Short mmCIF file of C-alpha atoms and ligand atoms in Angstrom, two decimals:
data_model
loop_
_atom_site.label_atom_id
_atom_site.label_comp_id
_atom_site.label_asym_id
_atom_site.label_seq_id
_atom_site.Cartn_x
_atom_site.Cartn_y
_atom_site.Cartn_z
CA MET A 436 18.11 -71.70 -12.04
CA ASP A 437 19.54 -68.22 -11.34
CA LYS A 438 23.28 -67.63 -11.19
CA ILE A 439 25.30 -64.62 -10.15
CA LEU A 440 27.94 -63.27 -12.49
CA ILE A 441 30.69 -61.04 -11.11
CA ARG A 442 33.40 -59.23 -13.03
CA GLY A 443 35.69 -58.62 -10.09
CA GLY A 444 38.65 -56.42 -9.35
CA LYS A 445 36.64 -53.22 -8.77
CA ARG A 446 37.19 -51.13 -5.66
CA LEU A 447 33.87 -50.59 -3.84
CA GLU A 448 32.94 -47.14 -2.69
CA GLY A 449 29.65 -45.69 -1.48
CA GLU A 450 26.89 -46.33 1.03
CA ILE A 451 24.82 -49.40 1.84
CA SER A 452 21.73 -49.46 4.00
CA ILE A 453 21.50 -52.55 6.19
CA GLY A 454 18.16 -54.35 6.46
CA GLY A 455 16.44 -55.92 9.45
CA SER A 456 17.99 -59.04 10.95
CA LYS A 457 16.74 -62.32 9.50
CA ASN A 458 17.71 -64.28 12.58
CA ALA A 459 15.98 -61.81 14.88
CA ALA A 460 12.86 -61.60 12.70
CA LEU A 461 12.25 -65.37 12.56
CA PRO A 462 11.72 -65.91 16.33
CA LEU A 463 9.78 -62.62 16.53
CA MET A 464 7.36 -63.95 13.93
CA ALA A 465 6.99 -67.20 15.92
CA ALA A 466 6.28 -65.12 19.04
CA SER A 467 3.06 -63.89 17.41
CA LEU A 468 1.62 -67.33 18.26
CA LEU A 469 1.77 -66.44 21.96
CA SER A 470 -1.06 -63.93 21.91
CA GLU A 471 -4.53 -63.30 20.51
CA GLY A 472 -3.48 -59.71 19.87
CA THR A 473 -1.79 -58.48 16.72
CA LEU A 474 1.99 -58.37 16.61
CA GLU A 475 3.33 -55.82 14.19
CA ILE A 476 6.94 -56.36 13.17
CA VAL A 477 8.63 -53.45 11.43
CA GLY A 478 11.81 -53.75 9.39
CA LEU A 479 11.52 -57.30 8.11
CA PRO A 480 14.14 -58.18 5.51
CA ASP A 481 12.84 -59.22 2.10
CA VAL A 482 14.44 -62.69 2.10
CA ASP A 483 13.17 -66.19 1.43
CA ASP A 484 13.45 -67.47 5.02
CA ILE A 485 11.05 -64.76 6.16
CA LYS A 486 8.61 -65.76 3.42
CA ALA A 487 8.92 -69.40 4.52
CA MET A 488 8.10 -68.48 8.12
CA ALA A 489 5.11 -66.40 6.94
CA LYS A 490 3.94 -69.45 4.94
CA LEU A 491 4.19 -71.68 8.00
CA LEU A 492 2.29 -69.23 10.18
CA LEU A 493 -0.44 -68.94 7.51
CA LYS A 494 -0.74 -72.72 7.52
CA LEU A 495 -1.25 -72.66 11.30
CA GLY A 496 -4.06 -70.15 10.85
CA VAL A 497 -2.22 -66.94 11.65
CA GLN A 498 -3.51 -63.98 9.70
CA VAL A 499 -0.49 -62.58 7.95
CA GLU A 500 -0.55 -59.17 6.38
CA TYR A 501 2.86 -58.90 4.80
CA THR A 502 3.86 -55.60 3.23
CA GLU A 503 6.61 -56.04 0.70
CA PRO A 504 9.54 -53.71 1.25
CA THR A 505 9.11 -50.49 -0.63
CA GLY A 506 12.72 -49.78 -1.47
CA SER A 507 13.39 -48.14 1.87
CA ASN A 508 14.33 -51.54 3.29
CA ILE A 509 11.34 -51.58 5.58
CA GLY A 510 8.83 -54.36 5.36
CA THR A 511 6.06 -54.52 7.90
CA CYS A 512 4.24 -57.64 8.89
CA ARG A 513 1.07 -57.72 10.98
CA LEU A 514 0.49 -61.14 12.52
CA SER A 515 -2.70 -62.08 14.26
CA SER A 516 -3.08 -65.46 15.98
CA SER A 517 -6.64 -65.14 17.30
CA ASN A 518 -7.84 -67.98 15.09
CA ILE A 519 -5.31 -70.83 15.08
CA LYS A 520 -6.56 -73.82 13.02
CA THR A 521 -3.87 -76.39 13.73
CA THR A 522 -0.78 -76.86 15.87
CA LYS A 523 0.93 -79.02 13.27
CA ALA A 524 4.03 -77.67 11.49
CA PRO A 525 4.38 -79.94 8.46
CA TYR A 526 7.49 -81.58 7.05
CA ASP A 527 7.33 -79.85 3.66
CA ILE A 528 7.87 -76.43 5.28
CA VAL A 529 10.16 -77.38 8.18
CA ARG A 530 12.57 -79.30 5.93
CA LYS A 531 13.16 -76.12 3.93
CA MET A 532 13.72 -73.90 6.94
CA ARG A 533 14.99 -75.27 10.26
CA ALA A 534 13.99 -72.14 12.19
CA SER A 535 10.40 -73.43 11.80
CA VAL A 536 11.08 -75.40 14.99
CA LEU A 537 10.71 -72.08 16.83
CA VAL A 538 6.93 -72.47 16.68
CA LEU A 539 7.17 -75.45 19.08
CA GLY A 540 7.58 -73.49 22.34
CA PRO A 541 4.85 -70.91 21.59
CA LEU A 542 2.30 -73.50 20.36
CA LEU A 543 2.90 -75.84 23.27
CA THR A 544 2.69 -73.18 25.96
CA ARG A 545 -0.43 -71.50 24.55
CA PHE A 546 -2.42 -74.50 23.29
CA GLY A 547 -0.98 -77.41 25.30
CA HIS A 548 0.00 -79.41 22.25
CA ALA A 549 2.08 -79.19 19.09
CA ARG A 550 3.21 -81.47 16.31
CA VAL A 551 6.30 -80.13 14.61
CA SER A 552 8.33 -81.97 12.00
CA LEU A 553 11.79 -82.75 13.36
CA PRO A 554 14.28 -80.67 11.36
CA GLY A 555 16.93 -82.81 9.75
CA GLY A 556 20.62 -81.98 9.59
CA CYS A 557 21.87 -79.42 7.14
CA ALA A 558 25.00 -78.60 5.15
CA ILE A 559 26.80 -77.11 8.16
CA GLY A 560 26.18 -79.86 10.69
CA THR A 561 23.78 -82.33 12.28
CA ARG A 562 22.09 -79.54 14.22
CA PRO A 563 19.97 -81.54 16.68
CA VAL A 564 17.20 -79.91 18.75
CA ASP A 565 17.63 -82.22 21.75
CA LEU A 566 18.42 -79.30 24.08
CA HIS A 567 15.13 -77.57 23.16
CA LEU A 568 13.24 -80.78 23.89
CA GLU A 569 15.01 -81.63 27.15
CA ALA A 570 14.30 -78.14 28.53
CA LEU A 571 10.63 -78.31 27.54
CA LYS A 572 10.38 -81.74 29.20
CA GLU A 573 11.73 -80.22 32.42
CA MET A 574 8.85 -77.76 32.18
CA GLY A 575 6.38 -80.65 32.16
CA ALA A 576 6.00 -81.36 28.45
CA VAL A 577 5.53 -84.94 27.31
CA ILE A 578 7.50 -85.34 24.10
CA GLN A 579 7.91 -88.24 21.70
CA ILE A 580 9.38 -88.52 18.25
CA GLN A 581 6.96 -90.29 15.95
CA GLY A 582 6.97 -90.60 12.19
CA GLY A 583 9.57 -87.84 11.91
CA TYR A 584 7.53 -85.48 14.07
CA ILE A 585 8.06 -83.99 17.53
CA GLU A 586 4.77 -84.85 19.25
CA ALA A 587 4.46 -82.64 22.31
CA HIS A 588 1.70 -82.12 24.80
CA VAL A 589 1.27 -81.04 28.38
CA HIS A 590 -1.38 -81.85 31.00
CA GLY A 591 -2.62 -78.42 32.08
CA SER A 592 0.08 -75.80 31.57
CA LEU A 593 3.83 -75.86 31.29
CA ARG A 594 5.38 -75.05 34.64
CA GLY A 595 8.33 -72.86 35.48
CA ALA A 596 11.65 -74.66 35.99
CA ASN A 597 15.25 -74.06 36.86
CA LEU A 598 17.00 -74.82 33.57
CA THR A 599 20.66 -74.90 32.62
CA PHE A 600 21.66 -75.45 29.02
CA PRO A 601 24.72 -77.74 28.91
CA LYS A 602 25.77 -75.92 25.73
CA ILE A 603 24.85 -72.44 24.49
CA THR A 604 22.05 -72.65 21.96
CA VAL A 605 20.45 -69.63 20.30
CA GLY A 606 17.33 -71.40 19.03
CA GLY A 607 17.01 -73.44 22.25
CA THR A 608 17.10 -70.28 24.37
CA GLU A 609 14.51 -68.62 22.12
CA ASN A 610 12.14 -71.61 22.10
CA VAL A 611 12.28 -72.07 25.86
CA LEU A 612 12.02 -68.34 26.56
CA MET A 613 8.81 -68.20 24.51
CA ALA A 614 7.47 -71.27 26.31
CA ALA A 615 8.33 -69.83 29.72
CA VAL A 616 6.51 -66.50 29.33
CA LEU A 617 3.11 -68.26 29.57
CA ALA A 618 4.19 -71.08 31.92
CA LYS A 619 2.82 -71.38 35.43
CA GLY A 620 5.45 -70.03 37.82
CA ASP A 621 8.99 -68.79 37.38
CA THR A 622 11.66 -70.10 35.03
CA ILE A 623 15.38 -69.51 35.24
CA ILE A 624 17.37 -70.15 32.06
CA SER A 625 21.08 -70.44 32.88
CA ASN A 626 23.84 -70.54 30.26
CA ALA A 627 21.36 -68.79 27.98
CA ALA A 628 22.54 -67.49 24.61
CA ARG A 629 23.29 -63.75 24.73
CA GLU A 630 23.08 -63.17 20.99
CA PRO A 631 21.48 -59.81 20.08
CA GLU A 632 18.67 -61.72 18.35
CA VAL A 633 17.73 -63.37 21.68
CA THR A 634 17.79 -59.97 23.36
CA ASP A 635 15.59 -58.49 20.64
CA LEU A 636 13.08 -61.30 21.17
CA ALA A 637 13.07 -60.76 24.95
CA ILE A 638 12.48 -57.01 24.48
CA CYS A 639 9.55 -57.72 22.16
CA LEU A 640 8.08 -60.29 24.58
CA LYS A 641 8.31 -57.72 27.38
CA SER A 642 6.45 -55.22 25.27
CA MET A 643 3.77 -57.93 24.77
CA GLY A 644 3.38 -58.12 28.56
CA ALA A 645 5.90 -60.81 29.49
CA GLU A 646 7.93 -60.46 32.68
CA ILE A 647 11.61 -61.12 32.02
CA GLU A 648 14.73 -60.11 33.93
CA GLY A 649 18.39 -60.47 33.00
CA ILE A 650 17.88 -59.55 29.34
CA GLY A 651 21.23 -59.50 27.54
CA THR A 652 22.89 -61.73 30.17
CA ASN A 653 23.40 -65.49 30.28
CA LYS A 654 20.78 -65.88 33.02
CA LEU A 655 17.23 -65.10 32.06
CA LYS A 656 14.52 -65.04 34.74
CA VAL A 657 10.98 -65.34 33.47
CA PHE A 658 7.92 -64.86 35.63
CA GLY A 659 5.05 -66.61 33.84
CA VAL A 660 1.95 -64.54 33.08
CA ARG A 661 -1.55 -65.65 32.04
CA SER A 662 -1.63 -63.96 28.65
CA LEU A 663 0.20 -61.58 26.37
CA HIS A 664 -1.12 -58.79 24.19
CA GLY A 665 -0.22 -57.37 20.80
CA THR A 666 2.46 -54.76 20.22
CA SER A 667 4.60 -53.17 17.54
CA HIS A 668 8.30 -53.96 17.42
CA LYS A 669 11.13 -52.89 15.13
CA VAL A 670 13.67 -55.58 14.25
CA ILE A 671 17.34 -54.87 14.98
CA PRO A 672 19.65 -54.36 11.98
CA ASP A 673 21.23 -57.51 10.57
CA ARG A 674 24.71 -57.77 12.11
CA ILE A 675 25.74 -60.49 9.65
CA GLU A 676 24.67 -58.46 6.62
CA THR A 677 26.63 -55.55 8.17
CA GLY A 678 29.68 -57.77 8.60
CA THR A 679 29.40 -59.17 5.09
CA TYR A 680 29.49 -55.69 3.51
CA ALA A 681 32.31 -54.69 5.87
CA ILE A 682 34.31 -57.55 4.33
CA ALA A 683 33.23 -56.45 0.83
CA ALA A 684 34.88 -53.08 1.52
CA SER A 685 37.94 -54.73 3.07
CA ILE A 686 38.55 -57.32 0.36
CA THR A 687 38.29 -54.83 -2.51
CA GLY A 688 40.49 -52.21 -0.86
CA GLY A 689 37.37 -50.07 -0.82
CA ASP A 690 35.61 -47.54 1.35
CA LEU A 691 31.99 -48.16 2.36
CA VAL A 692 29.65 -46.42 4.77
CA LEU A 693 27.13 -48.88 6.19
CA ARG A 694 23.94 -47.24 7.43
CA ASN A 695 21.41 -48.57 9.98
CA VAL A 696 23.91 -50.58 12.03
CA GLN A 697 24.37 -51.28 15.73
CA THR A 698 28.14 -51.53 16.11
CA ASN A 699 27.88 -52.83 19.69
CA ASN A 700 26.46 -56.04 18.16
CA ASN A 701 29.51 -56.42 15.90
CA GLN A 702 32.42 -56.03 18.33
CA GLY A 703 33.82 -59.55 17.73
CA LEU A 704 34.10 -58.89 14.01
CA LEU A 705 35.29 -55.29 14.32
CA CYS A 706 38.09 -56.39 16.61
CA ALA A 707 39.18 -59.06 14.07
CA LEU A 708 39.03 -56.54 11.18
CA SER A 709 41.17 -54.08 13.08
CA LYS A 710 43.79 -56.78 13.80
CA ALA A 711 43.75 -57.65 10.08
CA GLY A 712 44.62 -54.05 9.15
CA VAL A 713 41.16 -52.79 8.17
CA GLU A 714 40.15 -49.32 9.33
CA THR A 715 36.72 -48.85 10.83
CA SER A 716 35.04 -45.85 12.40
CA GLU A 717 31.57 -45.08 13.70
CA LEU A 718 29.61 -42.05 12.68
CA ASP A 719 25.98 -41.24 13.55
CA GLY A 720 24.59 -44.79 13.62
CA ALA A 721 26.75 -45.72 10.63
CA LEU A 722 29.93 -47.71 10.22
CA ARG A 723 32.68 -46.67 7.81
CA VAL A 724 34.99 -49.43 6.65
CA SER A 725 38.05 -48.81 4.50
CA SER A 726 41.13 -50.78 3.67
CA LYS A 727 44.20 -50.97 1.50
CA ARG A 728 44.71 -54.43 0.06
CA GLU A 729 48.48 -54.36 0.58
CA LYS A 730 47.98 -53.68 4.30
CA LEU A 731 45.77 -56.70 4.97
CA ARG A 732 47.44 -59.24 7.26
CA GLY A 733 46.54 -62.75 8.35
CA ILE A 734 45.23 -63.25 11.89
CA ASN A 735 44.09 -66.22 13.96
CA LEU A 736 40.54 -66.48 15.19
CA THR A 737 38.03 -68.90 16.70
CA THR A 738 34.27 -68.65 16.30
CA GLU A 739 32.41 -68.31 19.59
CA PRO A 740 28.96 -67.55 20.94
CA PHE A 741 28.18 -63.83 21.30
CA PRO A 742 30.04 -61.56 22.05
CA GLY A 743 32.83 -63.56 20.37
CA PHE A 744 33.50 -63.82 16.65
CA PRO A 745 30.29 -65.17 15.04
CA THR A 746 30.24 -68.46 13.15
CA ASP A 747 27.96 -66.74 10.61
CA MET A 748 30.93 -64.54 9.59
CA GLN A 749 33.54 -67.30 9.44
CA ALA A 750 33.28 -68.07 5.71
CA GLN A 751 33.35 -64.38 4.73
CA PHE A 752 36.37 -63.69 6.93
CA MET A 753 38.16 -66.67 5.46
CA ALA A 754 37.67 -65.21 1.97
CA LEU A 755 39.40 -62.05 3.24
CA MET A 756 42.26 -64.02 4.78
CA CYS A 757 42.85 -65.80 1.45
CA LEU A 758 44.14 -62.50 0.03
CA ALA A 759 45.90 -61.14 3.15
CA ASN A 760 49.64 -61.08 3.78
CA GLY A 761 50.83 -64.07 5.80
CA LYS A 762 49.07 -66.95 7.49
CA SER A 763 45.88 -67.18 9.43
CA GLN A 764 44.30 -69.98 11.38
CA ILE A 765 40.52 -70.05 11.56
CA THR A 766 38.91 -72.43 14.04
CA GLU A 767 35.20 -73.25 13.88
CA SER A 768 33.90 -74.12 17.33
CA ILE A 769 30.12 -73.95 16.83
CA PHE A 770 29.30 -76.25 13.89
CA GLU A 771 31.15 -79.45 12.96
CA ASN A 772 30.93 -79.08 9.18
CA ARG A 773 31.17 -75.41 8.38
CA PHE A 774 34.11 -75.47 5.96
CA MET A 775 32.19 -76.37 2.81
CA HIS A 776 33.35 -73.12 1.18
CA VAL A 777 37.00 -74.22 1.48
CA PRO A 778 37.17 -76.47 -1.61
CA GLU A 779 35.47 -73.77 -3.69
CA LEU A 780 37.86 -71.05 -2.47
CA VAL A 781 40.72 -73.43 -3.30
CA ARG A 782 39.29 -73.79 -6.81
CA MET A 783 39.60 -70.00 -7.03
CA GLY A 784 43.30 -70.25 -6.19
CA ALA A 785 43.27 -69.92 -2.40
CA ASN A 786 45.84 -71.81 -0.33
CA ILE A 787 43.89 -73.45 2.51
CA SER A 788 44.34 -76.71 4.35
CA VAL A 789 41.84 -78.04 6.85
CA SER A 790 42.79 -80.05 9.89
CA GLY A 791 39.92 -81.03 12.16
CA ALA A 792 38.08 -77.88 13.27
CA SER A 793 40.79 -75.52 11.99
CA ALA A 794 41.63 -74.14 8.58
CA LEU A 795 45.12 -72.87 7.89
CA VAL A 796 45.07 -70.13 5.27
CA GLN A 797 48.26 -69.00 3.59
CA GLY A 798 47.45 -65.67 1.93
CA VAL A 799 48.14 -65.40 -1.79
CA ALA A 800 48.70 -62.26 -3.90
CA LYS A 801 46.22 -63.30 -6.58
CA MET A 802 43.34 -65.71 -7.01
CA SER A 803 41.63 -66.65 -10.26
CA ALA A 804 37.97 -66.34 -11.21
CA ALA A 805 36.06 -69.61 -11.68
CA GLN A 806 32.61 -71.17 -11.77
CA VAL A 807 31.74 -72.01 -8.18
CA MET A 808 28.89 -73.51 -6.24
CA ALA A 809 27.85 -73.10 -2.63
CA THR A 810 26.16 -75.29 -0.10
CA ASP A 811 24.77 -72.79 2.37
CA LEU A 812 23.97 -69.14 2.85
CA ARG A 813 27.22 -67.83 4.31
CA ALA A 814 29.39 -70.09 2.14
CA SER A 815 27.68 -68.62 -0.96
CA VAL A 816 28.35 -65.07 0.06
CA SER A 817 32.00 -65.83 0.87
CA LEU A 818 32.45 -66.89 -2.76
CA ILE A 819 30.83 -63.66 -3.94
CA LEU A 820 33.22 -61.68 -1.74
CA ALA A 821 36.20 -63.52 -3.21
CA GLY A 822 34.77 -62.95 -6.70
CA LEU A 823 34.53 -59.18 -6.06
CA ALA A 824 38.25 -59.07 -5.34
CA ILE A 825 39.46 -61.24 -8.22
CA ASP A 826 40.03 -60.00 -11.77
CA GLY A 827 37.89 -61.92 -14.28
CA GLU A 828 34.48 -63.58 -14.25
CA THR A 829 33.19 -65.53 -11.28
CA LEU A 830 29.94 -67.40 -11.81
CA LEU A 831 28.11 -68.53 -8.68
CA ASN A 832 25.64 -71.39 -8.95
CA ARG A 833 22.86 -72.31 -6.49
CA VAL A 834 21.88 -68.74 -5.75
CA TYR A 835 18.83 -69.91 -3.80
CA HIS A 836 21.05 -70.27 -0.73
CA LEU A 837 21.89 -66.59 -0.98
CA ASP A 838 18.27 -65.52 -1.41
CA ARG A 839 17.39 -67.10 1.94
CA GLY A 840 19.25 -64.41 3.84
CA TYR A 841 20.49 -61.47 1.74
CA GLU A 842 18.06 -58.94 0.32
CA ARG A 843 18.88 -57.24 -2.99
CA LEU A 844 22.55 -58.15 -2.64
CA GLU A 845 23.51 -57.52 -6.28
CA GLU A 846 21.70 -54.18 -6.26
CA LYS A 847 23.40 -53.02 -3.07
CA LEU A 848 26.85 -54.03 -4.29
CA ALA A 849 26.34 -52.68 -7.83
CA ALA A 850 25.37 -49.28 -6.40
CA CYS A 851 28.88 -49.14 -4.89
CA GLY A 852 30.72 -49.94 -8.09
CA ALA A 853 30.66 -53.74 -8.23
CA GLU A 854 30.04 -55.37 -11.60
CA ILE A 855 27.60 -58.03 -10.49
CA LYS A 856 24.37 -59.29 -11.97
CA ARG A 857 21.91 -62.15 -11.76
CA VAL A 858 21.69 -64.29 -14.87
CA LYS A 859 19.12 -66.94 -15.74
C1 EPZ B 946 21.21 -69.93 15.05
O1 EPZ B 946 21.04 -71.30 14.72
C2 EPZ B 946 21.25 -69.17 13.75
N1 EPZ B 946 19.99 -69.39 13.05
C3 EPZ B 946 22.42 -69.64 12.90
O2 EPZ B 946 22.48 -68.82 11.74
C4 EPZ B 946 23.71 -69.43 13.70
O3 EPZ B 946 24.79 -69.95 12.97
C5 EPZ B 946 23.62 -70.16 15.05
O4 EPZ B 946 22.43 -69.72 15.77
C6 EPZ B 946 24.82 -69.93 15.95
O5 EPZ B 946 24.99 -68.57 16.17
C7 EPZ B 946 18.92 -68.65 13.37
O6 EPZ B 946 18.95 -67.82 14.25
C8 EPZ B 946 17.69 -68.88 12.58
P1 EPZ B 946 22.37 -73.11 18.00
P2 EPZ B 946 20.63 -72.35 15.84
O7 EPZ B 946 21.20 -73.81 18.56
O8 EPZ B 946 19.77 -71.71 16.83
C9 EPZ B 946 24.22 -77.42 18.89
C10 EPZ B 946 22.72 -68.39 9.42
O9 EPZ B 946 23.67 -68.56 8.60
N2 EPZ B 946 22.89 -77.78 19.40
O10 EPZ B 946 22.92 -71.93 18.72
O11 EPZ B 946 20.15 -73.57 15.15
C11 EPZ B 946 24.21 -77.15 17.38
O12 EPZ B 946 24.28 -78.33 16.63
C12 EPZ B 946 22.38 -69.46 10.44
O13 EPZ B 946 22.00 -67.39 9.41
C13 EPZ B 946 22.70 -79.02 19.96
O14 EPZ B 946 23.61 -79.83 20.06
O15 EPZ B 946 22.06 -72.66 16.48
C14 EPZ B 946 25.41 -76.25 17.23
O16 EPZ B 946 26.56 -77.03 17.18
C15 EPZ B 946 23.09 -70.73 10.24
N3 EPZ B 946 21.44 -79.32 20.42
C16 EPZ B 946 25.40 -75.43 18.52
O17 EPZ B 946 24.63 -76.19 19.46
C17 EPZ B 946 20.41 -78.45 20.35
O18 EPZ B 946 19.30 -78.80 20.78
C18 EPZ B 946 24.79 -74.05 18.40
O19 EPZ B 946 23.52 -74.15 17.74
C19 EPZ B 946 20.63 -77.19 19.79
C20 EPZ B 946 21.88 -76.86 19.31
#
């Protein structure tokens, strides 16, 4: 199994080009099921979760023409769902990638039935999909859980409904939005997630012929149409990849220019970085991040739905706080078990204590390199970030978590002066 070896303590300097957003691309790929026409998605990141979604779509009968990225960070996928063979999303694919559940809404609304394996919990929490299912039921779906599968069907078509999510859910909003575009009548989705990935999906659906109002707000109005057509859509840049490299610059006292970014999607993080003493500036669609290690200071923050500080940046920010001056308190409000990186950071010499949903970090002047292991994507990368800042050799195990969501990470970091390589 691959490992990543880092000889840390090097200041990073240079430019990194940010790829397309994984979490935007996954629902966009599922949206191809809504139409007979071809959906072309430009700017797909070359990461394992995208390959898993392509595999699932192939299994359903979608024609997938997947162009591997060419080094310019742009992968293009042409998806054609004119010949769907089955509406069953099997356990062996869904268990590896929870976002597979995003095929439920599109399959159900277009074909009237779907059988999708119920995703289990994962390392960061129980992550139920009850809110997706309740909303679809309000639209007329009949849903049962049988043999580990969500068995869903509808007599005739789904119908528009007035829906209010009791809790903000990104995937729930995306699933229901895709179901609503082909439902009979109008749907209002209140307390909808406003994450940029939801907005990107809504923009793509509109360009496929859907009628949606309130895009970017917490109230989406969808006027059901009979059918959608194909289109071409470019995925937004990955705001979490952007944030991760912003922390790489900050934690190494470095100076990086991040290209292909949309800073308006990163305000929660940028605000936290500025409070922590990191300098950021925007220039021509790029973000420059620079810091001096001695100026880093501890701050308090709480993860929140967009536009607040994203849970997907919590582990990386904690790595930064481990080496800042003073204390910081980091509260995780989205997932109940997203502190699995804490014991590993402690093994590297960090001073962190967890109490309920909060972690109290007392910054230390030095940490020590160690062999570490991660349990999920963002936890893995937080250990890499710590490793970049620490003198000595950090060896990260279970790299497959990282490969799910970061493309060519070692290459991008090495080009800016990091000593990092993949070892077998
Ligand atoms: C998306 O997950 C992202 N995944 C996650 O990114 C991200 O952390 C999360 O949104 C929050 O921003 C993708 O986009 C593929 P939710 P999702 O539904 O949609 C609870 C990463 O590292 N909930 O917004 O699954 C849930 O348990 C990943 O890239 C219910 O209770 O998240 C959680 O506590 C990890 N019932 C909260 O809501 C439901 O039916 C938010 O979850 C649905 C969710």
